[in-house]
């Protein structure tokens, strides 16, 4: 069987603690199920700055580009608050996204039944929720030019950002959303603001054309992004896959995230274009949370976001769908059995360490695989 090359970039703060729980899983999958993962570890963020004076070295960047997938922990922390801007910890993640051309950000919002009580919304609104937000990640107003503050010379300044999308960018992100929808409930809702933005008019048009040309088996609806925000908190279960631009996706994915409880539970994936020869996509998987300096080193971080990011890696980079399903079920079962790290703790549950939560998931995965 071909080997599966993984680059592990644990980063800073709780990143290494969470990543350690994934490496336990990889060890078991290799030893007991012949998964054939080959792992290499590299440095990113503050850890890379301390070692090399930059947020990721060229050598690690090369490894990332040649790996089948990259698993990323988290970067940053007060120790590096004053390092030069170009080598700040986040620059490592931005370089990875840019050089790997990761244009599609996937953020699932899944509400595990055991945690439905801890959402800020009513249990019946969120219980069993399983939606996926597909956010365009490399275009739009965060990157468009001109982007500047100019002095108007009359005591006033003007801040300018430019929202810009070309046809190919909208085609490729909507293609990802339609393809993913086919593996789920086959429903895509596209969100933009065509009522007030030209880029929104083009977005809606191109999504509709892409749908008609290649994906007419999938149900497509359109919604204004502000209405989408309302619907997400009113009745989120109406959605399956939401596709939207960089700016709206940034906000809507955070709204959707909070429907499900803690930051410590949320995985994500960022995908690039398929390789024309092999069909495989460059991909990076990371928890949504940061390096949590307030709890780093205490052994109490929730590793589930990192483990669930690995489940996404199994599903999207290696087409190991059965294993991904089993890993997600293992997480759900462990929560049903009352295991909780501090961030998701509630009365009557069993509070456990990062490592004990990881062990419980590994054991459950093993049992489900038997
Ligand atoms: P954060 O996500 O690190 O933490 C926010 C709060 O959530 C903290 O109280 C933290 O303890 C808690 N938390 C986060 N993840 C948790 C987990 N797995 N288990 C238990 N509790 C968890 O965000 P922040 O505090 O705003 O940022 C801290 C540092 O992380 C900053 O340097 C920031 O720049 C960086 N950051 C990095 C990334 C990334 O690497 N992708 C993302 C966001 C923030």
CSV table of C-alpha atoms and ligand atoms in Angstrom, one decimal:
chain,number,residue,atom,x,y,z
A,1,UNK,CA,0.0,0.0,0.0
A,2,UNK,CA,1.2,3.5,-0.8
A,3,UNK,CA,2.5,5.4,2.3
A,4,UNK,CA,0.6,8.4,3.6
A,5,UNK,CA,2.8,11.3,4.2
A,6,UNK,CA,1.8,13.6,7.1
A,7,UNK,CA,3.7,16.7,8.3
A,8,UNK,CA,2.9,17.5,11.9
A,9,UNK,CA,3.3,21.1,12.9
A,10,UNK,CA,2.3,21.3,16.6
A,11,UNK,CA,3.3,25.0,17.1
A,12,UNK,CA,2.9,26.8,20.4
A,13,UNK,CA,1.0,26.7,23.7
A,14,UNK,CA,-1.5,23.9,23.8
A,15,UNK,CA,-0.7,23.0,20.1
A,16,UNK,CA,1.9,20.3,21.1
A,17,UNK,CA,-0.3,18.9,23.9
A,18,UNK,CA,-3.3,18.5,21.5
A,19,UNK,CA,-1.1,17.1,18.8
A,20,UNK,CA,0.3,14.4,21.1
A,21,UNK,CA,-3.1,12.9,21.3
A,22,UNK,CA,-3.3,12.6,17.6
A,23,UNK,CA,0.1,10.9,17.4
A,24,UNK,CA,-1.2,8.3,19.8
A,25,UNK,CA,-4.0,7.6,17.3
A,26,UNK,CA,-1.6,7.5,14.4
A,27,UNK,CA,0.6,5.0,16.3
A,28,UNK,CA,-2.3,2.7,16.9
A,29,UNK,CA,-3.6,3.0,13.4
A,30,UNK,CA,-0.2,2.1,12.0
A,31,UNK,CA,0.6,-0.7,14.4
A,32,UNK,CA,-2.9,-2.4,14.5
A,33,UNK,CA,-4.6,-1.4,11.3
A,34,UNK,CA,-1.7,-1.1,8.8
A,35,UNK,CA,-2.6,2.5,8.0
A,36,UNK,CA,0.9,3.3,6.7
A,37,UNK,CA,1.2,6.8,7.9
A,38,UNK,CA,4.7,8.3,7.6
A,39,UNK,CA,5.0,11.3,9.9
A,40,UNK,CA,7.5,14.0,10.0
A,41,UNK,CA,7.5,16.9,12.6
A,42,UNK,CA,8.4,20.5,12.0
A,43,UNK,CA,8.3,23.8,13.7
A,44,UNK,CA,5.9,26.7,13.2
A,45,UNK,CA,5.0,30.0,14.9
A,46,UNK,CA,6.9,31.0,18.0
A,47,UNK,CA,8.7,27.6,18.2
A,48,UNK,CA,10.1,28.2,14.7
A,49,UNK,CA,11.0,31.8,15.6
A,50,UNK,CA,13.0,30.6,18.6
A,51,UNK,CA,14.8,28.0,16.6
A,52,UNK,CA,15.3,29.8,13.3
A,53,UNK,CA,14.3,33.4,13.7
A,54,UNK,CA,11.3,33.0,11.3
A,55,UNK,CA,7.7,31.8,11.6
A,56,UNK,CA,8.4,28.7,9.4
A,57,UNK,CA,11.7,27.7,7.8
A,58,UNK,CA,12.1,27.1,4.1
A,59,UNK,CA,12.9,23.4,4.9
A,60,UNK,CA,9.6,22.9,6.7
A,61,UNK,CA,7.7,24.8,4.0
A,62,UNK,CA,9.2,22.4,1.5
A,63,UNK,CA,8.1,19.4,3.7
A,64,UNK,CA,4.6,20.9,3.8
A,65,UNK,CA,4.4,21.2,0.1
A,66,UNK,CA,5.5,17.6,-0.5
A,67,UNK,CA,3.3,16.0,2.2
A,68,UNK,CA,0.0,14.5,1.5
A,69,UNK,CA,-1.5,16.5,4.3
A,70,UNK,CA,-0.4,18.9,7.1
A,71,UNK,CA,-1.7,18.7,10.6
A,72,UNK,CA,-1.3,22.1,12.3
A,73,UNK,CA,-1.7,22.8,16.1
A,74,UNK,CA,-1.8,26.4,17.0
A,75,UNK,CA,0.6,29.4,17.1
A,76,UNK,CA,1.2,32.5,19.1
A,77,UNK,CA,1.5,33.6,22.7
A,78,UNK,CA,2.7,36.6,24.8
A,79,UNK,CA,6.3,35.5,24.6
A,80,UNK,CA,6.3,36.6,20.9
A,81,UNK,CA,4.2,39.7,21.2
A,82,UNK,CA,7.1,41.9,20.3
A,83,UNK,CA,8.8,40.0,17.5
A,84,UNK,CA,9.0,41.8,14.2
A,85,UNK,CA,5.7,41.8,12.2
A,86,UNK,CA,7.1,39.7,9.3
A,87,UNK,CA,8.2,36.9,11.6
A,88,UNK,CA,5.3,37.0,14.1
A,89,UNK,CA,3.9,33.5,14.8
A,90,UNK,CA,0.7,33.9,12.6
A,91,UNK,CA,3.0,34.6,9.6
A,92,UNK,CA,3.8,30.9,9.6
A,93,UNK,CA,0.2,29.9,9.0
A,94,UNK,CA,-0.3,32.7,6.4
A,95,UNK,CA,2.7,31.5,4.5
A,96,UNK,CA,1.5,27.9,4.6
A,97,UNK,CA,-2.0,29.0,3.3
A,98,UNK,CA,-0.5,31.1,0.6
A,99,UNK,CA,2.2,28.8,-0.8
A,100,UNK,CA,-0.1,25.7,-0.5
A,101,UNK,CA,-2.8,27.8,-2.3
A,102,UNK,CA,-5.4,26.7,0.2
A,103,UNK,CA,-8.5,28.5,-1.1
A,104,UNK,CA,-11.2,26.5,0.5
A,105,UNK,CA,-11.8,26.6,4.2
A,106,UNK,CA,-14.1,23.9,5.6
A,107,UNK,CA,-15.6,24.5,9.0
A,108,UNK,CA,-18.1,21.9,10.2
A,109,UNK,CA,-20.5,22.8,13.0
A,110,UNK,CA,-21.6,19.5,14.6
A,111,UNK,CA,-23.5,19.5,17.8
A,112,UNK,CA,-22.8,16.3,19.7
A,113,UNK,CA,-26.0,15.2,21.5
A,114,UNK,CA,-24.1,15.1,24.9
A,115,UNK,CA,-23.2,18.7,24.6
A,116,UNK,CA,-26.6,20.1,23.3
A,117,UNK,CA,-27.3,21.5,26.7
A,118,UNK,CA,-24.2,23.7,26.7
A,119,UNK,CA,-25.1,25.6,23.5
A,120,UNK,CA,-26.4,29.2,24.0
A,121,UNK,CA,-29.4,28.1,21.9
A,122,UNK,CA,-32.3,25.9,22.9
A,123,UNK,CA,-31.5,22.2,22.9
A,124,UNK,CA,-34.1,21.3,20.2
A,125,UNK,CA,-32.6,24.0,17.9
A,126,UNK,CA,-29.1,22.5,18.0
A,127,UNK,CA,-29.3,18.9,19.0
A,128,UNK,CA,-28.0,16.7,16.1
A,129,UNK,CA,-26.9,19.8,14.1
A,130,UNK,CA,-24.4,18.9,11.3
A,131,UNK,CA,-23.6,21.7,8.9
A,132,UNK,CA,-20.5,22.6,6.9
A,133,UNK,CA,-19.5,26.1,6.1
A,134,UNK,CA,-17.2,26.4,3.0
A,135,UNK,CA,-15.5,29.7,3.1
A,136,UNK,CA,-13.4,31.2,0.3
A,137,UNK,CA,-10.0,31.8,1.9
A,138,UNK,CA,-7.6,33.5,-0.5
A,139,UNK,CA,-9.6,36.3,-2.2
A,140,UNK,CA,-12.1,39.0,-1.4
A,141,UNK,CA,-11.8,42.0,0.7
A,142,UNK,CA,-8.9,40.7,2.9
A,143,UNK,CA,-6.6,40.6,-0.1
A,144,UNK,CA,-8.1,43.0,-2.8
A,145,UNK,CA,-6.1,46.1,-3.9
A,146,UNK,CA,-6.1,49.0,-3.3
A,147,UNK,CA,-5.8,48.4,0.4
A,148,UNK,CA,-4.6,51.5,2.2
A,149,UNK,CA,-5.2,54.5,4.3
A,150,UNK,CA,-4.7,57.7,2.4
A,151,UNK,CA,-4.4,61.3,3.7
A,152,UNK,CA,-7.0,63.5,2.1
A,153,UNK,CA,-5.1,66.6,3.1
A,154,UNK,CA,-8.0,68.3,4.8
A,155,UNK,CA,-7.5,66.8,8.2
A,156,UNK,CA,-9.3,63.6,7.1
A,157,UNK,CA,-8.0,60.2,6.2
A,158,UNK,CA,-9.7,57.5,4.1
A,159,UNK,CA,-9.4,53.8,4.8
A,160,UNK,CA,-9.9,51.6,1.7
A,161,UNK,CA,-10.3,47.9,1.3
A,162,UNK,CA,-11.4,46.3,-2.0
A,163,UNK,CA,-13.8,43.4,-2.4
A,164,UNK,CA,-12.8,41.7,-5.6
A,165,UNK,CA,-13.7,38.2,-7.0
A,166,UNK,CA,-12.9,36.8,-10.4
A,167,UNK,CA,-15.1,34.1,-12.1
A,168,UNK,CA,-12.5,31.3,-11.6
A,169,UNK,CA,-12.4,31.9,-7.8
A,170,UNK,CA,-16.1,31.6,-7.5
A,171,UNK,CA,-16.3,28.6,-9.8
A,172,UNK,CA,-13.6,26.7,-7.8
A,173,UNK,CA,-15.0,27.4,-4.3
A,174,UNK,CA,-18.6,26.6,-5.4
A,175,UNK,CA,-17.3,23.4,-7.0
A,176,UNK,CA,-15.8,22.3,-3.7
A,177,UNK,CA,-19.1,23.0,-1.9
A,178,UNK,CA,-21.2,21.1,-4.5
A,179,UNK,CA,-18.8,18.1,-4.4
A,180,UNK,CA,-18.9,18.0,-0.6
A,181,UNK,CA,-22.7,18.3,-0.6
A,182,UNK,CA,-22.9,15.2,-2.7
A,183,UNK,CA,-21.2,13.3,0.2
A,184,UNK,CA,-23.8,14.7,2.6
A,185,UNK,CA,-27.4,15.8,2.3
A,186,UNK,CA,-26.9,17.2,-1.3
A,187,UNK,CA,-27.9,20.8,-0.4
A,188,UNK,CA,-25.9,24.0,-0.9
A,189,UNK,CA,-27.0,27.4,0.2
A,190,UNK,CA,-24.8,30.2,-1.3
A,191,UNK,CA,-24.6,33.5,0.7
A,192,UNK,CA,-23.6,36.9,-0.6
A,193,UNK,CA,-25.0,40.5,-0.8
A,194,UNK,CA,-26.1,40.9,-4.4
A,195,UNK,CA,-28.6,43.6,-3.3
A,196,UNK,CA,-25.8,46.0,-2.5
A,197,UNK,CA,-22.5,44.6,-3.9
A,198,UNK,CA,-21.4,44.0,-7.5
A,199,UNK,CA,-19.1,41.2,-6.3
A,200,UNK,CA,-22.3,39.7,-4.8
A,201,UNK,CA,-24.1,39.9,-8.2
A,202,UNK,CA,-21.2,38.1,-9.9
A,203,UNK,CA,-21.0,35.6,-7.0
A,204,UNK,CA,-24.6,34.6,-7.3
A,205,UNK,CA,-24.5,34.4,-11.1
A,206,UNK,CA,-21.3,32.2,-11.2
A,207,UNK,CA,-22.5,29.9,-8.5
A,208,UNK,CA,-25.8,29.4,-10.5
A,209,UNK,CA,-23.9,28.8,-13.7
A,210,UNK,CA,-21.5,26.3,-12.1
A,211,UNK,CA,-24.5,24.5,-10.6
A,212,UNK,CA,-26.3,24.3,-13.9
A,213,UNK,CA,-23.2,23.1,-15.8
A,214,UNK,CA,-22.0,20.4,-13.5
A,215,UNK,CA,-24.0,19.9,-10.3
A,216,UNK,CA,-27.7,20.1,-11.1
A,217,UNK,CA,-28.3,17.0,-9.0
A,218,UNK,CA,-27.5,19.1,-5.9
A,219,UNK,CA,-30.2,21.4,-4.5
A,220,UNK,CA,-29.0,25.0,-4.6
A,221,UNK,CA,-30.5,28.0,-2.8
A,222,UNK,CA,-29.3,31.6,-2.5
A,223,UNK,CA,-29.6,33.8,0.6
A,224,UNK,CA,-28.4,37.2,1.5
A,225,UNK,CA,-25.6,36.9,4.0
A,226,UNK,CA,-27.2,39.0,6.7
A,227,UNK,CA,-30.4,36.9,6.4
A,228,UNK,CA,-28.2,33.9,6.5
A,229,UNK,CA,-26.8,35.0,9.9
A,230,UNK,CA,-30.3,35.3,11.2
A,231,UNK,CA,-31.3,31.9,9.9
A,232,UNK,CA,-28.2,30.3,11.4
A,233,UNK,CA,-29.3,31.2,14.9
A,234,UNK,CA,-33.1,30.8,14.2
A,235,UNK,CA,-33.1,27.3,12.7
A,236,UNK,CA,-29.6,26.1,11.7
A,237,UNK,CA,-30.8,22.6,10.9
A,238,UNK,CA,-32.3,23.9,7.6
A,239,UNK,CA,-28.7,24.0,6.2
A,240,UNK,CA,-26.4,21.3,4.9
A,241,UNK,CA,-23.5,23.1,3.1
A,242,UNK,CA,-23.2,26.9,3.1
A,243,UNK,CA,-20.8,28.4,0.6
A,244,UNK,CA,-19.7,32.0,1.0
A,245,UNK,CA,-16.9,34.5,0.5
A,246,UNK,CA,-13.9,35.3,2.7
A,247,UNK,CA,-15.4,38.1,4.8
A,248,UNK,CA,-18.9,36.7,5.3
A,249,UNK,CA,-17.4,33.2,5.8
A,250,UNK,CA,-15.2,34.5,8.6
A,251,UNK,CA,-18.2,35.8,10.5
A,252,UNK,CA,-20.8,33.2,9.7
A,253,UNK,CA,-18.4,30.3,10.5
A,254,UNK,CA,-17.8,31.8,14.0
A,255,UNK,CA,-21.6,32.2,14.5
A,256,UNK,CA,-22.1,28.6,13.5
A,257,UNK,CA,-19.2,27.5,15.7
A,258,UNK,CA,-20.8,28.9,18.8
A,259,UNK,CA,-24.0,27.0,18.2
A,260,UNK,CA,-22.0,23.9,19.2
A,261,UNK,CA,-20.4,24.9,22.5
A,262,UNK,CA,-16.7,25.2,23.2
A,263,UNK,CA,-13.8,26.3,21.0
A,264,UNK,CA,-12.0,23.2,22.1
A,265,UNK,CA,-14.4,21.1,20.0
A,266,UNK,CA,-14.1,22.7,16.6
A,267,UNK,CA,-12.0,21.3,13.7
A,268,UNK,CA,-11.3,22.8,10.3
A,269,UNK,CA,-9.7,21.9,7.0
A,270,UNK,CA,-8.2,24.1,4.3
A,271,UNK,CA,-7.9,22.6,0.8
A,272,UNK,CA,-6.2,23.6,-2.4
A,273,UNK,CA,-6.9,22.7,-6.0
A,274,UNK,CA,-6.7,19.1,-7.1
A,275,UNK,CA,-3.3,18.1,-8.7
A,276,UNK,CA,-4.0,17.6,-12.4
A,277,UNK,CA,-2.0,14.4,-12.4
A,278,UNK,CA,-2.9,12.7,-9.1
A,279,UNK,CA,-6.2,14.4,-8.3
A,280,UNK,CA,-5.1,14.9,-4.7
A,281,UNK,CA,-5.4,18.3,-3.1
A,282,UNK,CA,-2.9,20.1,-0.9
A,283,UNK,CA,-4.5,20.2,2.5
A,284,UNK,CA,-4.0,21.6,6.0
A,285,UNK,CA,-6.1,20.5,9.0
A,286,UNK,CA,-6.2,22.5,12.2
A,287,UNK,CA,-8.4,23.2,15.3
A,288,UNK,CA,-10.2,26.5,15.2
A,289,UNK,CA,-8.8,27.5,18.6
A,290,UNK,CA,-5.6,29.3,19.2
A,291,UNK,CA,-2.6,28.4,21.5
A,292,UNK,CA,-4.6,29.1,24.7
A,293,UNK,CA,-1.6,30.5,26.7
A,294,UNK,CA,-3.8,30.7,29.8
A,295,UNK,CA,-3.9,26.9,30.1
A,296,UNK,CA,-0.8,25.8,28.2
A,297,UNK,CA,1.4,23.3,30.0
A,298,UNK,CA,-1.3,22.4,32.5
A,299,UNK,CA,-2.5,19.2,30.7
A,300,UNK,CA,-6.1,20.4,30.8
A,301,UNK,CA,-6.7,21.5,27.1
A,302,UNK,CA,-9.4,19.8,25.2
A,303,UNK,CA,-7.8,17.7,22.4
A,304,UNK,CA,-11.1,17.0,20.6
A,305,UNK,CA,-10.8,19.8,18.1
A,306,UNK,CA,-7.3,18.5,17.1
A,307,UNK,CA,-8.5,14.9,17.0
A,308,UNK,CA,-11.6,15.9,14.9
A,309,UNK,CA,-9.3,17.8,12.5
A,310,UNK,CA,-7.4,14.5,12.0
A,311,UNK,CA,-10.8,12.8,11.3
A,312,UNK,CA,-11.3,15.4,8.6
A,313,UNK,CA,-7.9,14.6,7.3
A,314,UNK,CA,-8.7,10.9,7.0
A,315,UNK,CA,-11.9,11.8,5.2
A,316,UNK,CA,-10.7,14.4,2.7
A,317,UNK,CA,-7.1,13.7,2.1
A,318,UNK,CA,-7.0,9.9,2.3
A,319,UNK,CA,-10.6,8.9,1.5
A,320,UNK,CA,-10.6,6.8,4.7
A,321,UNK,CA,-14.3,7.4,5.2
A,322,UNK,CA,-15.0,4.4,7.4
A,323,UNK,CA,-12.1,5.3,9.7
A,324,UNK,CA,-13.2,9.0,9.8
A,325,UNK,CA,-16.8,7.9,10.7
A,326,UNK,CA,-15.4,5.6,13.5
A,327,UNK,CA,-13.2,8.3,14.9
A,328,UNK,CA,-16.1,10.8,15.0
A,329,UNK,CA,-18.3,8.2,16.6
A,330,UNK,CA,-15.5,7.5,19.1
A,331,UNK,CA,-15.5,11.2,20.1
A,332,UNK,CA,-19.3,11.2,20.4
A,333,UNK,CA,-19.4,8.0,22.5
A,334,UNK,CA,-16.7,9.2,24.9
A,335,UNK,CA,-18.7,12.4,25.5
A,336,UNK,CA,-21.9,10.3,26.0
A,337,UNK,CA,-20.0,8.3,28.6
A,338,UNK,CA,-19.4,11.6,30.5
A,339,UNK,CA,-15.7,12.3,29.8
A,340,UNK,CA,-15.2,16.1,29.9
A,341,UNK,CA,-12.2,18.4,29.9
A,342,UNK,CA,-12.5,21.5,31.9
A,343,UNK,CA,-13.8,23.7,29.1
A,344,UNK,CA,-16.9,21.5,28.6
A,345,UNK,CA,-17.3,20.3,32.1
A,346,UNK,CA,-20.8,20.2,33.6
A,347,UNK,CA,-22.4,18.8,36.8
A,348,UNK,CA,-22.3,15.0,37.2
A,349,UNK,CA,-19.7,14.5,34.4
A,350,UNK,CA,-16.1,13.1,34.8
A,351,UNK,CA,-13.4,15.8,34.5
A,352,UNK,CA,-10.3,14.4,32.8
A,353,UNK,CA,-6.9,15.6,31.5
A,354,UNK,CA,-5.9,16.2,27.9
A,355,UNK,CA,-4.1,12.9,27.9
A,356,UNK,CA,-7.0,10.9,29.5
A,357,UNK,CA,-9.4,12.3,27.0
A,358,UNK,CA,-7.1,11.3,24.2
A,359,UNK,CA,-6.6,7.8,25.6
A,360,UNK,CA,-10.4,7.4,26.0
A,361,UNK,CA,-10.9,8.3,22.3
A,362,UNK,CA,-8.1,6.0,21.2
A,363,UNK,CA,-9.6,3.1,23.2
A,364,UNK,CA,-13.1,3.7,21.8
A,365,UNK,CA,-11.7,3.9,18.3
A,366,UNK,CA,-10.0,0.6,18.8
A,367,UNK,CA,-13.1,-1.0,20.2
A,368,UNK,CA,-15.2,0.3,17.3
A,369,UNK,CA,-12.7,-1.0,14.8
A,370,UNK,CA,-12.6,-4.5,16.3
B,1,LIG,P1,-7.6,30.9,22.1
B,1,LIG,O1,-8.4,30.1,21.1
B,1,LIG,O2,-6.2,30.5,22.2
B,1,LIG,O3,-8.2,30.9,23.5
B,1,LIG,C1,-9.5,31.5,23.9
B,1,LIG,C2,-10.0,30.8,25.1
B,1,LIG,O4,-10.5,29.5,24.9
B,1,LIG,C3,-9.0,30.7,26.2
B,1,LIG,O5,-9.6,30.9,27.5
B,1,LIG,C4,-8.5,29.3,26.1
B,1,LIG,O6,-8.1,28.7,27.3
B,1,LIG,C5,-9.8,28.6,25.6
B,1,LIG,N1,-9.5,27.4,24.8
B,1,LIG,C6,-9.0,27.5,23.5
B,1,LIG,N2,-8.8,26.2,23.1
B,1,LIG,C7,-9.1,25.4,24.1
B,1,LIG,C8,-9.0,24.0,24.2
B,1,LIG,N3,-8.6,23.2,23.2
B,1,LIG,N4,-9.3,23.5,25.4
B,1,LIG,C9,-9.7,24.2,26.4
B,1,LIG,N5,-9.8,25.6,26.3
B,1,LIG,C10,-9.5,26.2,25.2
B,1,LIG,O7,-7.7,32.4,21.6
B,1,LIG,P2,-6.9,33.7,22.2
B,1,LIG,O8,-6.8,33.6,23.7
B,1,LIG,O9,-7.6,34.9,21.6
B,1,LIG,O10,-5.4,33.7,21.6
B,1,LIG,C11,-4.3,33.1,22.2
B,1,LIG,C12,-3.1,33.0,21.2
B,1,LIG,O11,-3.5,32.2,20.1
B,1,LIG,C13,-2.8,34.4,20.6
B,1,LIG,O12,-1.4,34.5,20.5
B,1,LIG,C14,-3.5,34.3,19.3
B,1,LIG,O13,-2.9,35.2,18.3
B,1,LIG,C15,-3.3,32.9,18.9
B,1,LIG,N6,-4.3,32.3,18.0
B,1,LIG,C16,-3.8,31.4,17.1
B,1,LIG,C17,-4.6,30.8,16.2
B,1,LIG,C18,-4.1,29.7,15.3
B,1,LIG,O14,-3.0,29.3,15.5
B,1,LIG,N7,-4.8,29.4,14.2
B,1,LIG,C19,-6.0,31.0,16.2
B,1,LIG,C20,-6.5,32.0,17.1
B,1,LIG,C21,-5.6,32.6,18.0
